[in-house]
mmCIF file of C-alpha atoms in Angstrom:
data_model
loop_
_atom_site.group_PDB
_atom_site.id
_atom_site.type_symbol
_atom_site.label_atom_id
_atom_site.label_comp_id
_atom_site.label_asym_id
_atom_site.label_seq_id
_atom_site.Cartn_x
_atom_site.Cartn_y
_atom_site.Cartn_z
ATOM 1 C CA UNK A 1 -0.041 0.006 -0.109
ATOM 2 C CA UNK A 2 1.286 3.419 -0.915
ATOM 3 C CA UNK A 3 2.205 5.658 2.015
ATOM 4 C CA UNK A 4 0.394 8.907 1.485
ATOM 5 C CA UNK A 5 1.016 12.334 2.884
ATOM 6 C CA UNK A 6 -1.088 13.099 5.896
ATOM 7 C CA UNK A 7 -3.424 15.555 4.183
ATOM 8 C CA UNK A 8 -3.801 13.233 1.257
ATOM 9 C CA UNK A 9 -5.343 10.407 3.331
ATOM 10 C CA UNK A 10 -8.834 9.284 2.339
ATOM 11 C CA UNK A 11 -10.163 7.878 5.611
ATOM 12 C CA UNK A 12 -13.792 6.994 6.356
ATOM 13 C CA UNK A 13 -13.849 8.058 9.920
ATOM 14 C CA UNK A 14 -11.302 10.899 10.123
ATOM 15 C CA UNK A 15 -10.598 14.057 8.263
ATOM 16 C CA UNK A 16 -7.005 15.188 7.822
ATOM 17 C CA UNK A 17 -5.560 18.534 6.748
ATOM 18 C CA UNK A 18 -2.378 20.559 7.192
ATOM 19 C CA UNK A 19 -2.067 24.236 7.871
ATOM 20 C CA UNK A 20 1.267 25.855 8.438
ATOM 21 C CA UNK A 21 2.851 22.506 9.260
ATOM 22 C CA UNK A 22 0.195 21.704 11.795
ATOM 23 C CA UNK A 23 -1.726 18.518 11.011
ATOM 24 C CA UNK A 24 -5.458 18.560 12.027
ATOM 25 C CA UNK A 25 -6.844 15.122 12.719
ATOM 26 C CA UNK A 26 -10.627 15.010 13.502
ATOM 27 C CA UNK A 27 -12.763 12.018 14.418
ATOM 28 C CA UNK A 28 -16.017 11.912 12.546
ATOM 29 C CA UNK A 29 -18.270 9.022 13.354
ATOM 30 C CA UNK A 30 -21.701 10.159 14.315
ATOM 31 C CA UNK A 31 -23.654 10.126 16.501
ATOM 32 C CA UNK A 32 -21.100 9.962 19.411
ATOM 33 C CA UNK A 33 -17.800 9.173 17.828
ATOM 34 C CA UNK A 34 -17.600 5.757 19.330
ATOM 35 C CA UNK A 35 -14.922 3.666 17.824
ATOM 36 C CA UNK A 36 -14.711 0.047 16.499
ATOM 37 C CA UNK A 37 -11.817 -1.745 14.794
ATOM 38 C CA UNK A 38 -12.474 0.083 11.467
ATOM 39 C CA UNK A 39 -12.098 3.439 13.245
ATOM 40 C CA UNK A 40 -8.932 2.231 14.944
ATOM 41 C CA UNK A 41 -7.405 1.113 11.654
ATOM 42 C CA UNK A 42 -8.084 4.595 10.230
ATOM 43 C CA UNK A 43 -6.427 5.960 13.235
ATOM 44 C CA UNK A 44 -3.490 3.835 12.793
ATOM 45 C CA UNK A 45 -3.000 4.917 9.070
ATOM 46 C CA UNK A 46 -3.180 8.532 10.243
ATOM 47 C CA UNK A 47 -0.441 8.040 12.909
ATOM 48 C CA UNK A 48 1.784 6.198 10.503
ATOM 49 C CA UNK A 49 1.294 9.080 7.900
ATOM 50 C CA UNK A 50 2.428 11.578 10.608
ATOM 51 C CA UNK A 51 5.435 9.540 11.342
ATOM 52 C CA UNK A 52 6.685 9.820 7.830
ATOM 53 C CA UNK A 53 5.367 13.277 6.771
ATOM 54 C CA UNK A 54 8.172 15.698 7.447
ATOM 55 C CA UNK A 55 5.885 18.640 6.660
ATOM 56 C CA UNK A 56 3.682 17.788 9.742
ATOM 57 C CA UNK A 57 5.526 19.132 12.803
ATOM 58 C CA UNK A 58 2.574 19.054 15.334
ATOM 59 C CA UNK A 59 -0.833 17.471 15.371
ATOM 60 C CA UNK A 60 -4.140 18.615 16.700
ATOM 61 C CA UNK A 61 -6.428 15.701 17.554
ATOM 62 C CA UNK A 62 -10.002 16.792 17.794
ATOM 63 C CA UNK A 63 -13.584 15.979 16.799
ATOM 64 C CA UNK A 64 -15.916 16.993 14.048
ATOM 65 C CA UNK A 65 -18.881 16.545 16.437
ATOM 66 C CA UNK A 66 -20.121 19.534 18.444
ATOM 67 C CA UNK A 67 -21.148 17.386 21.467
ATOM 68 C CA UNK A 68 -18.711 14.525 21.591
ATOM 69 C CA UNK A 69 -14.931 14.025 21.586
ATOM 70 C CA UNK A 70 -15.576 10.335 21.873
ATOM 71 C CA UNK A 71 -17.691 8.055 24.028
ATOM 72 C CA UNK A 72 -15.071 5.329 23.604
ATOM 73 C CA UNK A 73 -15.416 1.803 22.254
ATOM 74 C CA UNK A 74 -18.736 1.135 20.508
ATOM 75 C CA UNK A 75 -20.742 -0.968 23.131
ATOM 76 C CA UNK A 76 -22.782 -2.603 20.325
ATOM 77 C CA UNK A 77 -19.645 -4.389 19.236
ATOM 78 C CA UNK A 78 -19.486 -6.086 22.599
ATOM 79 C CA UNK A 79 -22.758 -7.838 21.853
ATOM 80 C CA UNK A 80 -22.161 -8.433 18.081
ATOM 81 C CA UNK A 81 -18.520 -9.575 18.000
ATOM 82 C CA UNK A 82 -16.896 -12.442 19.679
ATOM 83 C CA UNK A 83 -14.767 -11.894 22.781
ATOM 84 C CA UNK A 84 -11.720 -12.815 20.678
ATOM 85 C CA UNK A 85 -12.490 -10.125 18.128
ATOM 86 C CA UNK A 86 -13.106 -7.345 20.748
ATOM 87 C CA UNK A 87 -9.989 -8.458 22.469
ATOM 88 C CA UNK A 88 -7.920 -7.966 19.368
ATOM 89 C CA UNK A 89 -9.603 -4.601 18.828
ATOM 90 C CA UNK A 90 -8.611 -3.612 22.318
ATOM 91 C CA UNK A 91 -5.050 -4.836 21.778
ATOM 92 C CA UNK A 92 -4.908 -2.863 18.367
ATOM 93 C CA UNK A 93 -5.943 0.187 20.238
ATOM 94 C CA UNK A 94 -3.041 -0.222 22.728
ATOM 95 C CA UNK A 95 -0.665 -0.663 19.847
ATOM 96 C CA UNK A 96 -1.858 2.537 18.181
ATOM 97 C CA UNK A 97 -1.596 4.403 21.427
ATOM 98 C CA UNK A 98 2.013 3.234 21.805
ATOM 99 C CA UNK A 99 2.626 4.313 18.176
ATOM 100 C CA UNK A 100 1.446 7.811 19.249
ATOM 101 C CA UNK A 101 3.562 7.894 22.322
ATOM 102 C CA UNK A 102 6.666 6.793 20.338
ATOM 103 C CA UNK A 103 6.213 8.859 17.321
ATOM 104 C CA UNK A 104 8.499 11.975 17.592
ATOM 105 C CA UNK A 105 5.713 14.383 16.690
ATOM 106 C CA UNK A 106 3.694 16.195 19.319
ATOM 107 C CA UNK A 107 0.025 15.201 19.471
ATOM 108 C CA UNK A 108 -2.342 17.719 21.129
ATOM 109 C CA UNK A 109 -5.796 16.553 22.104
ATOM 110 C CA UNK A 110 -8.604 19.112 21.854
ATOM 111 C CA UNK A 111 -11.599 17.892 23.876
ATOM 112 C CA UNK A 112 -14.692 19.989 23.144
ATOM 113 C CA UNK A 113 -17.397 17.500 24.215
ATOM 114 C CA UNK A 114 -18.038 14.335 26.157
ATOM 115 C CA UNK A 115 -14.900 12.367 26.676
ATOM 116 C CA UNK A 116 -15.589 8.958 28.058
ATOM 117 C CA UNK A 117 -13.843 5.520 28.344
ATOM 118 C CA UNK A 118 -11.856 4.739 25.248
ATOM 119 C CA UNK A 119 -12.238 8.298 24.098
ATOM 120 C CA UNK A 120 -10.406 9.535 27.278
ATOM 121 C CA UNK A 121 -7.807 6.736 26.599
ATOM 122 C CA UNK A 122 -7.128 8.241 23.164
ATOM 123 C CA UNK A 123 -6.804 11.729 24.671
ATOM 124 C CA UNK A 124 -4.375 10.351 27.208
ATOM 125 C CA UNK A 125 -2.267 8.933 24.345
ATOM 126 C CA UNK A 126 -1.569 12.553 23.340
ATOM 127 C CA UNK A 127 1.154 14.589 24.726
ATOM 128 C CA UNK A 128 -1.020 17.444 25.792
ATOM 129 C CA UNK A 129 -4.760 17.842 26.415
ATOM 130 C CA UNK A 130 -6.800 20.994 25.990
ATOM 131 C CA UNK A 131 -10.431 21.019 27.163
ATOM 132 C CA UNK A 132 -13.385 23.281 26.766
ATOM 133 C CA UNK A 133 -14.873 24.721 30.036
ATOM 134 C CA UNK A 134 -18.436 23.405 29.802
ATOM 135 C CA UNK A 135 -19.885 21.808 32.877
ATOM 136 C CA UNK A 136 -22.259 19.728 30.690
ATOM 137 C CA UNK A 137 -19.196 17.677 29.343
ATOM 138 C CA UNK A 138 -18.734 14.370 30.922
ATOM 139 C CA UNK A 139 -15.200 13.004 31.533
ATOM 140 C CA UNK A 140 -14.522 9.466 32.879
ATOM 141 C CA UNK A 141 -13.965 5.854 32.666
ATOM 142 C CA UNK A 142 -17.308 4.080 33.030
ATOM 143 C CA UNK A 143 -16.204 0.539 31.927
ATOM 144 C CA UNK A 144 -16.830 -0.788 35.517
ATOM 145 C CA UNK A 145 -20.590 -0.360 34.869
ATOM 146 C CA UNK A 146 -20.150 -2.855 32.110
ATOM 147 C CA UNK A 147 -18.320 -5.251 34.283
ATOM 148 C CA UNK A 148 -14.941 -4.499 32.551
ATOM 149 C CA UNK A 149 -11.815 -2.391 33.043
ATOM 150 C CA UNK A 150 -10.467 0.568 31.049
ATOM 151 C CA UNK A 151 -8.898 -1.861 28.533
ATOM 152 C CA UNK A 152 -7.436 0.568 26.034
ATOM 153 C CA UNK A 153 -4.500 1.513 28.036
ATOM 154 C CA UNK A 154 -6.507 3.485 30.516
ATOM 155 C CA UNK A 155 -5.479 1.436 33.587
ATOM 156 C CA UNK A 156 -1.796 2.255 32.862
ATOM 157 C CA UNK A 157 -1.961 5.720 31.394
ATOM 158 C CA UNK A 158 -4.225 7.487 33.790
ATOM 159 C CA UNK A 159 -2.128 6.742 36.887
ATOM 160 C CA UNK A 160 0.948 7.996 35.106
ATOM 161 C CA UNK A 161 -0.779 11.390 34.829
ATOM 162 C CA UNK A 162 -2.713 11.752 38.067
ATOM 163 C CA UNK A 163 -2.502 10.392 41.538
ATOM 164 C CA UNK A 164 -2.622 6.565 41.655
ATOM 165 C CA UNK A 165 -5.613 6.569 44.161
ATOM 166 C CA UNK A 166 -7.475 9.127 42.320
ATOM 167 C CA UNK A 167 -6.988 7.206 39.087
ATOM 168 C CA UNK A 168 -8.190 3.944 40.691
ATOM 169 C CA UNK A 169 -11.150 5.695 42.335
ATOM 170 C CA UNK A 170 -12.270 6.919 38.929
ATOM 171 C CA UNK A 171 -11.974 3.410 37.374
ATOM 172 C CA UNK A 172 -13.721 1.410 40.269
ATOM 173 C CA UNK A 173 -16.531 3.925 40.761
ATOM 174 C CA UNK A 174 -17.118 4.963 37.076
ATOM 175 C CA UNK A 175 -17.850 8.482 38.375
ATOM 176 C CA UNK A 176 -17.800 11.274 35.822
ATOM 177 C CA UNK A 177 -15.991 14.646 36.191
ATOM 178 C CA UNK A 178 -16.625 18.046 34.758
ATOM 179 C CA UNK A 179 -13.821 19.548 32.759
ATOM 180 C CA UNK A 180 -12.953 21.770 35.650
ATOM 181 C CA UNK A 181 -12.749 18.788 37.968
ATOM 182 C CA UNK A 182 -10.621 16.708 35.544
ATOM 183 C CA UNK A 183 -8.312 19.603 34.927
ATOM 184 C CA UNK A 184 -7.879 20.116 38.718
ATOM 185 C CA UNK A 185 -6.755 16.426 38.993
ATOM 186 C CA UNK A 186 -4.220 16.723 36.156
ATOM 187 C CA UNK A 187 -6.038 14.961 33.322
ATOM 188 C CA UNK A 188 -6.104 18.079 31.183
ATOM 189 C CA UNK A 189 -3.243 20.587 30.838
ATOM 190 C CA UNK A 190 -5.317 23.619 29.919
ATOM 191 C CA UNK A 191 -9.011 24.554 30.102
ATOM 192 C CA UNK A 192 -10.482 27.440 28.016
ATOM 193 C CA UNK A 193 -14.054 28.567 27.001
ATOM 194 C CA UNK A 194 -15.235 26.113 24.392
ATOM 195 C CA UNK A 195 -15.133 28.696 21.594
ATOM 196 C CA UNK A 196 -11.424 29.399 22.431
ATOM 197 C CA UNK A 197 -9.912 26.030 23.186
ATOM 198 C CA UNK A 198 -8.994 25.009 19.647
ATOM 199 C CA UNK A 199 -7.413 28.471 18.894
ATOM 200 C CA UNK A 200 -5.337 28.100 22.276
ATOM 201 C CA UNK A 201 -4.221 24.701 21.252
ATOM 202 C CA UNK A 202 -3.373 25.801 17.784
ATOM 203 C CA UNK A 203 -1.346 28.775 19.198
ATOM 204 C CA UNK A 204 0.752 26.219 21.174
ATOM 205 C CA UNK A 205 1.137 23.968 18.106
ATOM 206 C CA UNK A 206 2.333 27.051 16.135
ATOM 207 C CA UNK A 207 5.014 27.638 18.689
ATOM 208 C CA UNK A 208 6.068 24.077 18.497
ATOM 209 C CA UNK A 209 6.392 24.286 14.612
ATOM 210 C CA UNK A 210 9.083 26.840 15.010
ATOM 211 C CA UNK A 211 11.253 24.707 17.191
ATOM 212 C CA UNK A 212 13.688 22.208 15.889
ATOM 213 C CA UNK A 213 11.397 19.116 15.394
ATOM 214 C CA UNK A 214 14.171 16.583 15.802
ATOM 215 C CA UNK A 215 15.034 18.098 19.218
ATOM 216 C CA UNK A 216 11.325 18.277 20.139
ATOM 217 C CA UNK A 217 10.933 14.678 19.129
ATOM 218 C CA UNK A 218 14.003 13.537 21.080
ATOM 219 C CA UNK A 219 12.663 15.307 24.278
ATOM 220 C CA UNK A 220 9.350 13.438 23.799
ATOM 221 C CA UNK A 221 11.112 10.102 23.360
ATOM 222 C CA UNK A 222 13.469 10.716 26.231
ATOM 223 C CA UNK A 223 10.580 11.399 28.512
ATOM 224 C CA UNK A 224 8.009 8.713 27.337
ATOM 225 C CA UNK A 225 10.537 5.931 26.946
ATOM 226 C CA UNK A 226 12.930 6.940 29.704
ATOM 227 C CA UNK A 227 10.169 6.909 32.412
ATOM 228 C CA UNK A 228 9.688 3.210 31.682
ATOM 229 C CA UNK A 229 13.309 2.383 32.337
ATOM 230 C CA UNK A 230 15.568 2.114 35.186
ATOM 231 C CA UNK A 231 17.352 5.375 35.803
ATOM 232 C CA UNK A 232 20.736 4.148 34.660
ATOM 233 C CA UNK A 233 19.206 2.845 31.348
ATOM 234 C CA UNK A 234 17.197 6.064 31.097
ATOM 235 C CA UNK A 235 20.265 8.301 31.328
ATOM 236 C CA UNK A 236 22.070 6.136 28.679
ATOM 237 C CA UNK A 237 18.949 6.460 26.396
ATOM 238 C CA UNK A 238 19.127 10.346 27.049
ATOM 239 C CA UNK A 239 22.841 10.420 26.104
ATOM 240 C CA UNK A 240 22.199 8.619 22.907
ATOM 241 C CA UNK A 241 19.399 10.980 21.945
ATOM 242 C CA UNK A 242 21.616 13.950 22.828
ATOM 243 C CA UNK A 243 24.519 12.543 20.804
ATOM 244 C CA UNK A 244 22.274 12.340 17.754
ATOM 245 C CA UNK A 245 21.753 16.076 17.940
ATOM 246 C CA UNK A 246 25.272 17.136 18.626
ATOM 247 C CA UNK A 247 26.816 18.346 15.354
ATOM 248 C CA UNK A 248 23.483 18.308 13.555
ATOM 249 C CA UNK A 249 22.220 20.964 11.379
ATOM 250 C CA UNK A 250 19.743 22.271 13.850
ATOM 251 C CA UNK A 251 22.396 22.383 16.650
ATOM 252 C CA UNK A 252 24.636 24.356 14.305
ATOM 253 C CA UNK A 253 21.872 26.747 13.569
ATOM 254 C CA UNK A 254 20.967 27.125 17.182
ATOM 255 C CA UNK A 255 24.452 27.816 18.357
ATOM 256 C CA UNK A 256 25.273 30.212 15.510
ATOM 257 C CA UNK A 257 22.034 32.019 16.225
ATOM 258 C CA UNK A 258 22.797 32.357 19.910
ATOM 259 C CA UNK A 259 26.443 33.498 19.353
ATOM 260 C CA UNK A 260 25.361 36.149 16.653
ATOM 261 C CA UNK A 261 22.392 37.300 18.632
ATOM 262 C CA UNK A 262 19.791 36.449 16.060
ATOM 263 C CA UNK A 263 16.607 34.318 15.896
ATOM 264 C CA UNK A 264 17.244 30.792 14.785
ATOM 265 C CA UNK A 265 15.417 29.533 11.665
ATOM 266 C CA UNK A 266 15.042 25.860 12.578
ATOM 267 C CA UNK A 267 12.101 25.477 10.268
ATOM 268 C CA UNK A 268 14.004 26.711 7.248
ATOM 269 C CA UNK A 269 17.033 24.502 8.031
ATOM 270 C CA UNK A 270 15.009 21.377 8.528
ATOM 271 C CA UNK A 271 12.962 22.038 5.343
ATOM 272 C CA UNK A 272 16.138 22.699 3.396
ATOM 273 C CA UNK A 273 15.139 26.250 2.646
ATOM 274 C CA UNK A 274 18.498 27.681 4.217
ATOM 275 C CA UNK A 275 21.901 26.474 5.385
ATOM 276 C CA UNK A 276 22.593 26.303 9.051
ATOM 277 C CA UNK A 277 24.503 29.462 10.146
ATOM 278 C CA UNK A 278 23.282 31.551 7.179
ATOM 279 C CA UNK A 279 21.702 34.993 8.087
#
């Protein structure tokens, strides 16, 4: 299968476009953006396209639905499909989430609607999460009410972001939170009025675009991968990532810009529009 540019993908359940090197990925599966294996395979194609598209330097992950970010895995599938098939769908979701976490492009979730179960797990897969300040939005992991666990990496991701007891309480009670409550507990990084939240996330993405993407990516990998290692191994991993940057074009541009008191043009260097060190 031909690997297409991110904005050239023809996906059934997502829209993709690129503006000023910011990829926009929007889930679009009415009525509530619930996902099944077909949605997950679409998402996998999108994440893989981001990995190989050097023109995409940050990604906004949002929704085309005015009321829902996502309600998570499609419950109808639990009745219609065998346990083995649903289990493989859950495993595929975990694998895609790990691809997002190990892809050296920053993903920013924009949550402007209900964000429940597997929807929250997809948001947690992102590097940053912005949420609309609307008390009607429900945020939570309600799988306990179905006799299940948060099985799309939720049991492992949530306690990596918030207090372990708070995470466990959310999972075993199935209680829902408002965006304010969820932000207060550390689930979301920023909260803004619903009409402003995407603009704020895009402003942050635009700032990231101007940074050296290889250094941004190595920071992400050092954190996400290093935290899973013993400290001595993580420090060795950090050293290897730093060594890849020493002597690189972006490092040459950054050092020259600093010594000559000018603004570095990392974007131009990485896209081949200028030579490092040129004014």
